[in-house]
Amino acid sequence: MATADLNQLGQQAQQASYTLGLLSTTKKNDVLLAMARALTDQQDAILAANARDLENPQVLAKFIDRLKLTADRITAMATGLKQVAALPDPIGNVDRAWRNEAGLTIAKERVPLGVIGMIFEARPNVTVDASALCFKTGNAVILRGGKEALHSNQALVKVLRSALKAENVDENAIQLIQDTSHETAGKFMQLTDYVDVLIPRGSARLIQTVLTKATVPVIETGAGNCHVYVDKDAQLKMATDIIINGKVQRPSVCNATEKVLIHKDVAAAYLPTIVKALRDNGVEVRGDAATRAIVSDVIPATEADWGTEYNDLIIAIKVVDSEAAAIAHINHYNTQHSEAIVTDNYQAGKVFQQRINAACVYINASTRFTDGFEFGFGAEIGISTQKLHARGPMGLAELTSYKYVIDGNGQVRQ
Amino acid sequence: MATADLNQLGQQAQQASYTLGLLSTTKKNDVLLAMARALTDQQDAILAANARDLENPQVLAKFIDRLKLTADRITAMATGLKQVAALPDPIGNVDRAWRNEAGLTIAKERVPLGVIGMIFEARPNVTVDASALCFKTGNAVILRGGKEALHSNQALVKVLRSALKAENVDENAIQLIQDTSHETAGKFMQLTDYVDVLIPRGSARLIQTVLTKATVPVIETGAGNCHVYVDKDAQLKMATDIIINGKVQRPSVCNATEKVLIHKDVAAAYLPTIVKALRDNGVEVRGDAATRAIVSDVIPATEADWGTEYNDLIIAIKVVDSEAAAIAHINHYNTQHSEAIVTDNYQAGKVFQQRINAACVYINASTRFTDGFEFGFGAEIGISTQKLHARGPMGLAELTSYKYVIDGNGQVRQ
């Protein structure tokens, strides 16, 4: 894609963003409901486009499920749009307002970020989800989906834009980059004149590429090497429930539990139980030397294991000498996503929460709760693993910026 | 500087950051006061080091004033430290806390960002200011100052670290990169394993270099191509006060007024007055054709003028057909810093505040108020011109992140 064309796309998005920021909440909700109806009405065209993507012999078997759309999945997308319409609108909220020494009234008011760039892989539902969240918060969005899903994304964006047009809203609120080459993606990541923030969603590799190449500010999402630390004062039955839930319920996602640390005082009593429970659930168990000294047929864990996010039915267990050792290990190897301690000791729990460097730090609960819906945000555009702007689950509020709106009566600075 | 040495610096900062986050507010304030005393006590060593920097024949005349330290300036630095000690501590504040559907208590708690990298130029006071603000917010800081100020920065950091040591706080809370080569600066900007955020302060060129080279998240600061729009319903005397204050009071800073837009209905009446007032204050006036049609000896403004931040006693004036034209011009050429309208028309003022894309949007006040002290923040580490994380003046609150601290009693996800 020529640089000029990409610039034009950016310019169009920026122009659209100026009008989106002025829409009333009611109007935005009406448009979201119109999009939901349009998805249902134009379901056949979407499924036909999706079938073309699925026919591509180069699509790997493991991506088929992510890529495939069905009538049910389209209904789920439409339901998602209706849910976003029902959420409160953060735009225009004033975080605080005050009068300064010079007598100026200063109000810190929530505004859209402007233009959001979404870079994602094979899941076409991201096209609809991200468009809905960006639109509700008055942001224009430029979508760059994976090449495997190009026809599906084209069809979905066409439907969403038809609803924008029918509602007399600038269609360029939602745009798709049709050229899925790496070269164009690279240019897109440097479109600083028009794009205010990039949100990559997908594999660790995709996110790393964006972090390395982008000059547009990035919100890093998704990597989750999450730990559960079983303290010496843990209820062991509770620990098992939390570990099994964290590992088994949905092993492919970023808030799944990947590592277990066990205090040495309970290792001998607990290891046989937890290893059996994990294996009964189909999990491959790896462990350090101390673990294998107690359950000898555990696969040896290597140094690489401690830093790996398996996203699979695999877990690694390490025996630690103290809570301090558990905290040091976690802060060294984690991705700052979600960490949990199981303990009945008040002090141990509070120290863990204070000292662990992560977006979400749990006492006696599964790491799987790190999720915009579980947090009550009603939506989620991703889970941030950086500390700037947003950390943890990102809902509508995290898609806003602010400006200072200042009223005077002729003040000049002394 | 070898990559290994830079990594060690980063590692030391990260280690220090873990302990800084746990210090009580009282302890942090005591350390800041100890730093203030140490600056005064060791004033002679600081002035001697500064003299060595000033002896360098390569220091440009225009940088001498920025670089030069005096007893008064050291006292001002010490006073600054005491002021930061007196400010409220944002760390540990809970923005909000709630119970979710599963019965988990979720608290969004303010925590330090971690390790902050400051990249700056010739002003050694930034060393002390930035160290104070970072320390108060529990952040470790790595400073990379300009080569012209190396001896001064070394002396200042030595003094600050001596106070940390005397107070039994990890000295690596404050570190200086001694190698001021561009190569080392480039590596520093990519130290993602240890540095959580980079804040560049200085020239547009410095900031552009950091934005282009960094893989660590950056907060963009400082560029200010600020406009004053004189509406047809403006009080013209007020407009003159605001424009003269904005341009003349301190022309070298980022919140200085650089451009004036005048509604065509008042151009003929107002232009002779404002041009004379500017010239009486030593300002070079440039203007578009419409301006020159009214005041013929105004220097012609070229296209390049509209996008230029002069940081000098120069201003460019343009006549516009309408408020909408003024807004479009500003949103096209501005740096999203500070913009002002002068008007007595309620509607015109509100439309301007809503539609202008900038950190601070004023009605009837000077752009010079965009400042952490004037805003009442009590301190300022810079003025952000991006929309992510922080926008406008950045005080202590903007040097924090948050984490979700979550208490359960065995919850697993359904």
Coordinates of N, CA and C in Angstrom, one line a residue, chain A residues 18 22 96 98 100-102 104 106 108 111-114 196-197 211-212 214-215 217-219 238 241-242 245 249 255 331 336 350 353-366 368-369 371 374-377 386-393 398 401-414, chain B residues 18 22 96 98 100-102 104 106 108 111-114 196-197 211-212 214-215 217-219 238 241-242 245 249 255 331 336 350 353-366 368-369 371 374-377 386-393 398 401-414:
Chain A
Y18 N -12.9 13.9 14.9 CA -13.4 15.2 15.4 C -14.9 15.2 15.5
L22 N -18.1 14.6 19.3 CA -19.2 15.5 19.6 C -20.5 14.8 19.6
R96 N -12.2 15.8 37.9 CA -12.3 16.8 39.0 C -12.2 18.2 38.4
W98 N -11.5 22.5 39.7 CA -11.1 23.3 40.8 C -10.8 24.7 40.3
N100 N -8.0 27.7 40.5 CA -6.6 27.9 40.9 C -6.4 29.3 41.5
E101 N -5.2 29.5 41.9 CA -4.8 30.8 42.6 C -5.2 32.0 41.8
A102 N -5.0 31.9 40.5 CA -5.3 33.1 39.6 C -6.8 33.3 39.4
L104 N -8.7 30.9 37.8 CA -9.2 30.2 36.7 C -9.9 28.9 37.1
I106 N -10.6 25.2 36.4 CA -9.9 24.2 35.6 C -10.7 22.9 35.7
K108 N -10.9 18.9 34.5 CA -10.3 17.7 33.8 C -11.3 16.8 33.2
V111 N -12.1 12.8 27.3 CA -12.3 13.0 25.9 C -11.8 11.7 25.2
P112 N -12.2 11.5 24.0 CA -11.7 10.3 23.3 C -10.1 10.3 23.1
L113 N -9.5 9.2 22.9 CA -8.1 9.2 22.6 C -7.9 9.8 21.2
G114 N -8.8 9.6 20.3 CA -8.7 10.2 18.9 C -8.8 9.0 17.9
D196 N -3.2 7.9 17.4 CA -2.8 8.3 18.7 C -2.3 7.1 19.5
V197 N -2.8 5.9 19.3 CA -2.4 4.8 20.0 C -2.6 3.5 19.3
L211 N 5.9 -3.6 19.4 CA 6.7 -2.8 20.3 C 8.0 -2.3 19.7
T212 N 8.6 -3.2 18.9 CA 9.9 -2.8 18.3 C 9.8 -1.8 17.2
A214 N 7.0 0.2 16.3 CA 6.1 1.3 16.3 C 6.8 2.6 16.8
T215 N 6.4 3.7 16.3 CA 6.7 5.0 16.9 C 5.5 5.6 17.4
P217 N 2.5 5.6 20.1 CA 2.5 4.9 21.4 C 1.7 3.6 21.4
V218 N 2.2 2.6 22.1 CA 1.6 1.3 22.1 C 1.1 0.9 23.5
I219 N -0.1 0.3 23.6 CA -0.5 -0.4 24.8 C -0.2 -1.9 24.7
M238 N -8.3 -25.6 48.9 CA -8.5 -24.4 48.2 C -7.5 -24.2 47.1
D241 N -8.2 -26.3 44.1 CA -9.3 -25.7 43.3 C -8.8 -24.5 42.4
I242 N -8.0 -23.7 43.0 CA -7.5 -22.5 42.4 C -6.6 -22.8 41.2
N245 N -8.5 -24.7 38.4 CA -9.3 -23.7 37.6 C -8.4 -22.8 36.8
Q249 N -9.3 -24.5 33.0 CA -10.6 -24.1 32.5 C -10.5 -23.5 31.1
N255 N -4.7 -15.2 31.0 CA -4.9 -15.2 32.5 C -4.8 -16.7 33.1
N331 N 8.7 -11.9 40.6 CA 9.1 -10.6 40.0 C 10.2 -10.7 38.9
Q336 N 4.1 -9.5 34.5 CA 3.3 -8.4 35.2 C 1.8 -8.5 34.9
K350 N -0.9 -9.9 52.6 CA -0.7 -8.5 52.4 C 0.7 -8.2 51.8
Q353 N 0.7 -9.0 48.2 CA 0.0 -8.0 47.3 C 0.8 -6.7 47.2
Q354 N 1.5 -6.4 48.3 CA 2.4 -5.2 48.2 C 3.6 -5.3 47.3
R355 N 4.2 -6.5 47.4 CA 5.5 -6.6 46.8 C 5.5 -7.2 45.4
I356 N 4.5 -7.8 45.0 CA 4.4 -8.4 43.6 C 4.2 -7.3 42.6
N357 N 5.0 -7.3 41.6 CA 4.9 -6.3 40.5 C 4.0 -6.9 39.4
A358 N 2.7 -6.6 39.4 CA 1.8 -7.2 38.4 C 0.5 -6.4 38.4
A359 N -0.2 -6.5 37.3 CA -1.4 -5.7 37.2 C -2.5 -6.1 38.2
C360 N -2.6 -7.5 38.5 CA -3.6 -8.0 39.4 C -2.9 -9.0 40.3
V361 N -3.1 -8.7 41.6 CA -2.5 -9.6 42.6 C -3.6 -10.1 43.6
Y362 N -3.8 -11.4 43.5 CA -4.9 -12.1 44.2 C -4.5 -12.8 45.5
I363 N -5.3 -12.7 46.5 CA -5.2 -13.6 47.7 C -6.4 -14.6 47.5
N364 N -6.1 -15.8 47.5 CA -7.2 -16.9 47.6 C -8.2 -16.8 46.5
A365 N -7.7 -16.6 45.2 CA -8.6 -16.6 44.1 C -7.9 -17.0 42.8
S366 N -8.6 -17.4 41.8 CA -8.0 -17.9 40.6 C -7.5 -16.7 39.7
R368 N -7.7 -16.5 36.8 CA -8.7 -16.4 35.6 C -9.6 -15.3 35.8
F369 N -9.7 -14.6 36.9 CA -10.6 -13.5 37.1 C -10.1 -12.2 36.4
D371 N -10.1 -10.1 33.9 CA -11.0 -10.0 32.7 C -12.0 -8.8 32.9
E374 N -15.4 -10.0 34.2 CA -15.4 -10.4 35.6 C -15.2 -9.2 36.5
F375 N -14.4 -8.2 36.1 CA -14.2 -7.0 36.9 C -15.4 -6.1 36.9
G376 N -16.4 -6.4 36.1 CA -17.6 -5.6 36.1 C -17.5 -4.4 35.1
F377 N -16.5 -4.4 34.2 CA -16.4 -3.3 33.3 C -17.4 -3.4 32.1
Q386 N 1.5 -3.3 30.7 CA 2.4 -2.2 30.9 C 1.9 -1.4 32.0
K387 N 2.7 -0.4 32.5 CA 2.3 0.4 33.6 C 1.8 1.8 33.2
L388 N 2.0 2.1 31.9 CA 1.7 3.4 31.4 C 0.2 3.4 30.9
H389 N -0.6 4.4 31.3 CA -1.9 4.7 30.9 C -2.9 3.7 31.5
A390 N -2.8 2.4 31.1 CA -3.7 1.4 31.6 C -3.0 0.2 32.0
R391 N -3.5 -0.5 33.1 CA -2.9 -1.7 33.6 C -4.0 -2.7 33.8
G392 N -3.8 -3.9 33.4 CA -4.9 -4.9 33.7 C -6.0 -4.8 32.6
P393 N -7.2 -5.3 33.0 CA -8.3 -5.3 32.0 C -8.6 -3.9 31.6
E398 N -10.6 3.1 29.8 CA -9.2 3.0 29.4 C -9.0 3.4 27.9
S401 N -8.9 9.7 26.9 CA -7.8 10.6 27.5 C -8.6 11.7 28.2
Y402 N -7.9 12.8 28.5 CA -8.6 13.9 29.1 C -8.0 15.2 28.5
K403 N -8.8 16.3 28.7 CA -8.2 17.6 28.4 C -8.6 18.5 29.5
Y404 N -7.8 19.5 29.7 CA -8.1 20.5 30.7 C -8.9 21.7 30.0
V405 N -10.1 21.9 30.5 CA -11.0 22.9 29.9 C -11.0 24.1 31.0
I406 N -10.5 25.2 30.5 CA -10.2 26.3 31.5 C -10.9 27.6 31.2
D407 N -11.6 28.1 32.2 CA -12.4 29.3 32.0 C -11.8 30.4 32.8
G408 N -11.5 31.6 32.1 CA -11.0 32.7 32.8 C -11.8 34.0 32.5
N409 N -11.3 35.1 33.0 CA -11.9 36.4 32.7 C -10.8 37.4 32.4
G410 N -9.8 37.0 31.7 CA -8.8 37.9 31.3 C -7.4 37.7 32.1
Q411 N -7.3 36.6 32.8 CA -6.1 36.4 33.6 C -4.8 36.3 32.7
V412 N -3.8 36.9 33.2 CA -2.5 36.7 32.6 C -1.5 36.3 33.7
R413 N -0.4 35.7 33.4 CA 0.4 35.2 34.4 C 1.4 36.3 34.9
Q414 N 1.5 36.2 36.2 CA 2.4 37.2 36.9 C 3.9 36.8 36.8
Chain B
Y18 N 11.9 -1.7 44.0 CA 11.1 -2.6 44.8 C 11.1 -2.2 46.3
L22 N 7.9 0.6 49.0 CA 7.5 0.2 50.4 C 7.8 1.3 51.4
R96 N -10.6 3.5 43.5 CA -11.9 3.0 43.8 C -11.8 1.6 44.2
W98 N -14.3 -2.1 44.9 CA -15.7 -2.6 44.7 C -15.7 -4.1 44.9
N100 N -17.0 -7.6 43.2 CA -17.5 -8.1 41.9 C -18.6 -9.2 42.1
E101 N -19.1 -9.7 41.0 CA -20.2 -10.7 41.1 C -19.8 -12.0 41.9
A102 N -18.5 -12.3 41.7 CA -18.0 -13.5 42.4 C -17.7 -13.3 43.9
L104 N -15.3 -11.1 45.0 CA -14.0 -10.7 45.2 C -14.0 -9.2 45.5
I106 N -12.1 -5.9 44.9 CA -11.1 -5.4 44.0 C -10.8 -3.9 44.3
K108 N -8.3 -0.6 43.3 CA -7.4 -0.1 42.3 C -6.5 0.9 43.1
V111 N 0.4 2.9 42.6 CA 1.7 2.3 42.9 C 2.7 3.1 42.0
P112 N 4.0 3.1 42.3 CA 5.0 3.8 41.5 C 5.0 3.2 40.1
L113 N 5.5 3.9 39.1 CA 5.7 3.4 37.8 C 6.8 2.4 37.8
G114 N 7.8 2.5 38.7 CA 8.9 1.6 38.8 C 10.2 2.3 38.5
D196 N 10.6 1.4 32.9 CA 9.2 1.4 32.6 C 8.7 2.5 31.8
V197 N 9.4 3.7 31.8 CA 9.0 4.8 31.0 C 10.1 5.8 30.8
L211 N 11.5 9.6 20.5 CA 10.3 9.0 20.0 C 10.6 7.9 18.9
T212 N 11.6 8.2 18.1 CA 12.0 7.4 17.0 C 12.7 6.1 17.5
A214 N 13.2 4.9 20.7 CA 12.9 4.2 22.0 C 11.9 3.0 21.7
T215 N 12.2 1.9 22.4 CA 11.2 0.8 22.5 C 10.6 0.8 23.9
P217 N 8.3 2.6 26.6 CA 7.3 3.6 26.4 C 7.7 5.1 26.8
V218 N 7.3 6.0 26.0 CA 7.8 7.4 26.1 C 6.6 8.3 26.5
I219 N 6.8 9.3 27.3 CA 5.9 10.4 27.5 C 6.4 11.6 26.8
M238 N -8.5 43.1 26.5 CA -8.2 41.8 27.1 C -7.3 40.9 26.2
D241 N -3.7 42.1 26.3 CA -3.1 41.7 27.6 C -2.7 40.2 27.5
I242 N -3.6 39.4 27.0 CA -3.3 37.9 26.9 C -2.3 37.6 25.9
N245 N 1.2 38.9 27.2 CA 1.6 38.0 28.3 C 2.1 36.7 27.7
Q249 N 6.3 37.4 28.2 CA 6.7 37.1 29.6 C 7.9 36.2 29.7
N255 N 4.9 27.0 26.8 CA 3.5 27.5 26.9 C 3.4 28.9 26.4
N331 N -6.2 22.9 14.8 CA -6.1 21.5 14.9 C -5.2 20.9 13.9
Q336 N -0.9 20.3 20.1 CA -1.8 19.7 21.2 C -1.4 20.2 22.6
K350 N -17.5 27.9 24.3 CA -17.8 26.5 24.6 C -17.4 25.6 23.3
Q353 N -13.7 25.2 23.2 CA -13.2 24.2 24.1 C -13.5 22.8 23.8
Q354 N -14.7 22.6 23.2 CA -15.0 21.2 22.8 C -14.3 20.7 21.6
R355 N -14.0 21.6 20.6 CA -13.5 21.1 19.3 C -12.0 21.2 19.2
I356 N -11.3 21.9 20.0 CA -9.9 22.0 19.9 C -9.2 20.8 20.5
N357 N -8.3 20.2 19.8 CA -7.6 19.0 20.2 C -6.3 19.5 20.8
A358 N -6.3 19.6 22.2 CA -5.1 20.1 22.9 C -5.2 19.7 24.4
A359 N -4.1 19.7 25.1 CA -4.1 19.4 26.5 C -4.9 20.4 27.3
C360 N -4.7 21.7 27.0 CA -5.3 22.8 27.7 C -6.0 23.7 26.8
V361 N -7.3 24.0 27.0 CA -8.0 24.9 26.1 C -8.7 26.0 27.0
Y362 N -8.2 27.2 26.8 CA -8.6 28.4 27.6 C -9.6 29.3 27.0
I363 N -10.5 29.8 27.8 CA -11.3 30.9 27.4 C -10.8 32.1 28.2
N364 N -10.4 33.2 27.5 CA -10.1 34.4 28.2 C -9.0 34.3 29.2
A365 N -7.9 33.6 28.9 CA -6.7 33.5 29.8 C -5.5 33.2 28.9
S366 N -4.3 33.5 29.5 CA -3.1 33.4 28.8 C -2.7 31.9 28.7
R368 N 0.1 30.9 29.1 CA 1.2 30.7 30.0 C 0.8 30.0 31.3
F369 N -0.5 29.8 31.5 CA -0.9 29.1 32.7 C -0.7 27.6 32.7
D371 N 1.0 24.9 33.4 CA 2.2 24.7 34.3 C 1.8 24.0 35.6
E374 N 1.2 26.5 38.5 CA 0.0 27.3 38.3 C -1.3 26.5 38.4
F375 N -1.2 25.2 38.0 CA -2.4 24.4 38.2 C -2.7 23.9 39.6
G376 N -1.7 24.2 40.5 CA -1.8 23.8 41.9 C -1.3 22.4 42.2
F377 N -0.5 21.8 41.3 CA 0.0 20.5 41.5 C 1.2 20.6 42.5
Q386 N 1.0 14.3 24.6 CA 0.4 13.1 24.0 C -0.9 12.8 24.8
K387 N -1.6 11.9 24.3 CA -2.9 11.6 25.0 C -2.9 10.4 25.9
L388 N -1.8 9.6 25.8 CA -1.7 8.4 26.5 C -1.1 8.7 27.9
H389 N -1.8 8.1 28.9 CA -1.3 8.2 30.3 C -1.5 9.6 31.0
A390 N -0.8 10.6 30.4 CA -0.8 11.9 31.0 C -0.9 12.9 29.9
R391 N -1.7 14.0 30.1 CA -1.8 15.1 29.2 C -1.7 16.4 29.9
G392 N -0.9 17.3 29.4 CA -0.8 18.6 30.1 C 0.3 18.5 31.2
P393 N 0.2 19.4 32.2 CA 1.2 19.4 33.2 C 1.2 18.1 34.0
E398 N 0.9 12.0 38.1 CA 1.2 11.4 36.7 C 2.4 10.6 36.7
S401 N 1.4 4.6 38.6 CA 0.6 3.6 37.9 C -0.4 3.1 38.9
Y402 N -1.1 2.0 38.6 CA -1.9 1.4 39.6 C -1.8 -0.1 39.5
K403 N -2.2 -0.8 40.5 CA -2.4 -2.2 40.4 C -3.7 -2.6 41.1
Y404 N -4.3 -3.7 40.6 CA -5.5 -4.2 41.3 C -5.1 -5.2 42.3
V405 N -5.5 -4.9 43.6 CA -5.3 -5.7 44.7 C -6.6 -6.4 45.1
I406 N -6.6 -7.7 45.0 CA -7.8 -8.5 45.0 C -7.9 -9.5 46.1
D407 N -8.9 -9.4 47.0 CA -9.0 -10.4 48.1 C -10.2 -11.3 47.8
G408 N -9.9 -12.6 48.0 CA -10.9 -13.6 47.8 C -11.0 -14.6 49.0
N409 N -11.9 -15.6 48.9 CA -11.8 -16.6 49.9 C -12.1 -18.0 49.1
G410 N -11.3 -18.1 48.1 CA -11.3 -19.4 47.4 C -12.1 -19.4 46.1
Q411 N -12.4 -18.2 45.6 CA -13.2 -18.1 44.3 C -12.4 -18.7 43.1
V412 N -13.2 -19.5 42.3 CA -12.7 -19.9 41.0 C -13.7 -19.5 40.0
R413 N -13.2 -19.4 38.7 CA -14.1 -18.8 37.7 C -15.0 -19.9 37.2
Q414 N -16.3 -19.5 37.0 CA -17.3 -20.5 36.5 C -17.1 -20.6 35.0

